[in-house]
PDB file of C-alpha atoms in Angstrom:
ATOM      1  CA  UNK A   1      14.089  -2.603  21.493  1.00 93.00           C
ATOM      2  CA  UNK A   2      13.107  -2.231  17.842  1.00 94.00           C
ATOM      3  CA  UNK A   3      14.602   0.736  16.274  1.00 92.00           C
ATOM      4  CA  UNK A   4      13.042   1.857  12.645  1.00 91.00           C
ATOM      5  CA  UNK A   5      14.489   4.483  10.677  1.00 91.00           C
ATOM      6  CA  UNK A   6      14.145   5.505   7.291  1.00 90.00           C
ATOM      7  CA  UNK A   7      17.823   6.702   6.907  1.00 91.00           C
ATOM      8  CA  UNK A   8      20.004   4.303   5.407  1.00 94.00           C
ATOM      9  CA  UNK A   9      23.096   5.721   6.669  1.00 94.00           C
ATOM     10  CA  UNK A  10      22.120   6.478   9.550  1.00 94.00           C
ATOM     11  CA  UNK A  11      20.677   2.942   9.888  1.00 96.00           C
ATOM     12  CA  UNK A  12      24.497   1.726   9.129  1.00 96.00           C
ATOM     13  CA  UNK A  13      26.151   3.883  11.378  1.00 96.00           C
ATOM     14  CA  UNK A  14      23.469   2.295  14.414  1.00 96.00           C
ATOM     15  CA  UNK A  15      24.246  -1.139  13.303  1.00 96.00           C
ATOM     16  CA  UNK A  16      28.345  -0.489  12.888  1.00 95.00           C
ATOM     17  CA  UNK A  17      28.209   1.487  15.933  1.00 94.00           C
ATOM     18  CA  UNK A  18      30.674   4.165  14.577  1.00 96.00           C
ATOM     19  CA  UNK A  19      30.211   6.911  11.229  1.00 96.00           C
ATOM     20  CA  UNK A  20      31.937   7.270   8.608  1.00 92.00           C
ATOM     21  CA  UNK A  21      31.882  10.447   6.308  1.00 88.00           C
ATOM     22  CA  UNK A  22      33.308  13.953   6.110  1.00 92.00           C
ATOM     23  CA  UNK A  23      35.575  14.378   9.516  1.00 92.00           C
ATOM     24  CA  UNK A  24      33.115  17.206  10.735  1.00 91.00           C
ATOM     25  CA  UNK A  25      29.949  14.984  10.144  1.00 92.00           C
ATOM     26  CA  UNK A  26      31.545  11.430  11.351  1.00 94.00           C
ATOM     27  CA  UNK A  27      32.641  13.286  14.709  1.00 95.00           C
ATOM     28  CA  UNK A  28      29.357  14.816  15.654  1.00 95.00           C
ATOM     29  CA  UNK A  29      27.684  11.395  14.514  1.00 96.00           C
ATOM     30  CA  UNK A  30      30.095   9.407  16.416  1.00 97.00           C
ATOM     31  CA  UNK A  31      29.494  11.794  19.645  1.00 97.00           C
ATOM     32  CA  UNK A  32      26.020  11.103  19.264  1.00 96.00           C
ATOM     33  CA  UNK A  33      26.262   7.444  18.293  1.00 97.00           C
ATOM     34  CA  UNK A  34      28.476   7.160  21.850  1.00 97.00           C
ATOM     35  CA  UNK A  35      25.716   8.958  24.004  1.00 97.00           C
ATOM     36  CA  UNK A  36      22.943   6.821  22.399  1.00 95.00           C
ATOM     37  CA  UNK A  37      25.328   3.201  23.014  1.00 96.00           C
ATOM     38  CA  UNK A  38      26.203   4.687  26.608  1.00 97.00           C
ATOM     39  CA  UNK A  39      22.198   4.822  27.267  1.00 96.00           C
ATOM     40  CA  UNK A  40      21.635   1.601  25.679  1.00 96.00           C
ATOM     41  CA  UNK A  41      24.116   0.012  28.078  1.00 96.00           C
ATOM     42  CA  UNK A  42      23.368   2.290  31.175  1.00 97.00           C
ATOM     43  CA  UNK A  43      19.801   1.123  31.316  1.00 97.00           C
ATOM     44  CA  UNK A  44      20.459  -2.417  29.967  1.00 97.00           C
ATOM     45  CA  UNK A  45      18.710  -1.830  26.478  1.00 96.00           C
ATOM     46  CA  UNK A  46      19.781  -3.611  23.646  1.00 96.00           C
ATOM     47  CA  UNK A  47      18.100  -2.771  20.325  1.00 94.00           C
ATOM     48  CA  UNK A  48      17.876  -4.106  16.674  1.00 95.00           C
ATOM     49  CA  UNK A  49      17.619  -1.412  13.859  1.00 96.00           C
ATOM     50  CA  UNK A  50      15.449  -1.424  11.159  1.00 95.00           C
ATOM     51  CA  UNK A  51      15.294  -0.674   7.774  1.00 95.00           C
ATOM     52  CA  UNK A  52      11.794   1.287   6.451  1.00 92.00           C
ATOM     53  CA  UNK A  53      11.000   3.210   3.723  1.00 91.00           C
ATOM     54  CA  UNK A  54       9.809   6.520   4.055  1.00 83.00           C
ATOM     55  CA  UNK A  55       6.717   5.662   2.374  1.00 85.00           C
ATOM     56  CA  UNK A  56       5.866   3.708   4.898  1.00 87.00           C
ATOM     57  CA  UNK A  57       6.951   6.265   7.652  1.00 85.00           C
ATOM     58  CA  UNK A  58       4.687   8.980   6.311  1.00 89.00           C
ATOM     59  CA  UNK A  59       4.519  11.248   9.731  1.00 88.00           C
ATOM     60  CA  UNK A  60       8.095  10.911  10.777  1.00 87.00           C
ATOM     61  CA  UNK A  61       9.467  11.411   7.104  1.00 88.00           C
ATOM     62  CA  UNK A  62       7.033  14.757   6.797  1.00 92.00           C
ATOM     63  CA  UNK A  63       8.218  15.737  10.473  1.00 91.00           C
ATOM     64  CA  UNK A  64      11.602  15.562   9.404  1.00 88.00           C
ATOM     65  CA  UNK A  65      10.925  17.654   6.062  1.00 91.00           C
ATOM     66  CA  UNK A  66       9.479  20.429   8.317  1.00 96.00           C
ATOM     67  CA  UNK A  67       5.955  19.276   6.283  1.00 96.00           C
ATOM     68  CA  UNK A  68       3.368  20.161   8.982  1.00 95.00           C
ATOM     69  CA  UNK A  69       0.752  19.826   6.713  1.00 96.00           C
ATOM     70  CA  UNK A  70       2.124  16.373   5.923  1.00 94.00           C
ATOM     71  CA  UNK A  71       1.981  15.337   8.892  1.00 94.00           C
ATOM     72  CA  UNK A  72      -1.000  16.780  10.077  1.00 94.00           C
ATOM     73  CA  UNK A  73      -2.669  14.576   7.415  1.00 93.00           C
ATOM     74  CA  UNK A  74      -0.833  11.480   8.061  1.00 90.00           C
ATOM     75  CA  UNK A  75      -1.990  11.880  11.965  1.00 90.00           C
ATOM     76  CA  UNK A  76      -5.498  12.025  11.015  1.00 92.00           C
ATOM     77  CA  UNK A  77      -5.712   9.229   8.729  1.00 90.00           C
ATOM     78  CA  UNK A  78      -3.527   6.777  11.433  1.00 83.00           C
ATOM     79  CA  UNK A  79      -6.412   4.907  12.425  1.00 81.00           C
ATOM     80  CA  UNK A  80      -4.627   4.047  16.124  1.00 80.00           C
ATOM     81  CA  UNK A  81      -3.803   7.914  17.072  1.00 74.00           C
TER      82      UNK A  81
END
């Protein structure tokens, strides 16, 4: 299963399977990066994580941003949506 984020980091911590950081940030990262591996391997999913740029992730990045407008834009010029 094709993962694509346009997070860097957080496209690390996927791949590495573990955070690194601040203690308070690398434990609730590594709490979620446990539930998200424990999925994976409860339903038999393995996955591949991708690098994009946010340019190219237009309505995610503006959904992210709290950019409605953005997005609302983005959604309308998607020609498959």
């Amino acid at each position: 299963l094709p993962l694509y984020c346009d997070n860097e980091v957080v496209c690390a911590w996927l791949t590495r399977g573990r955070a690194n950081g601040e203690p308070e940030l690398r434990a609730l990262a590594n709490q979620m990066l446990r539930r998200v591996y424990h999925l994976a391997l409860a339903r038999d999913v393995i996955f591949t994580v991708h690098w994009l740029p946010s340019a190219a992730n237009i309505a995610a990045d503006a959904l992210s941003r709290l950019d409605f407008a953005r997005f609302h834009t983005a959604y309308l010029a998607h020609p498959d949506w």
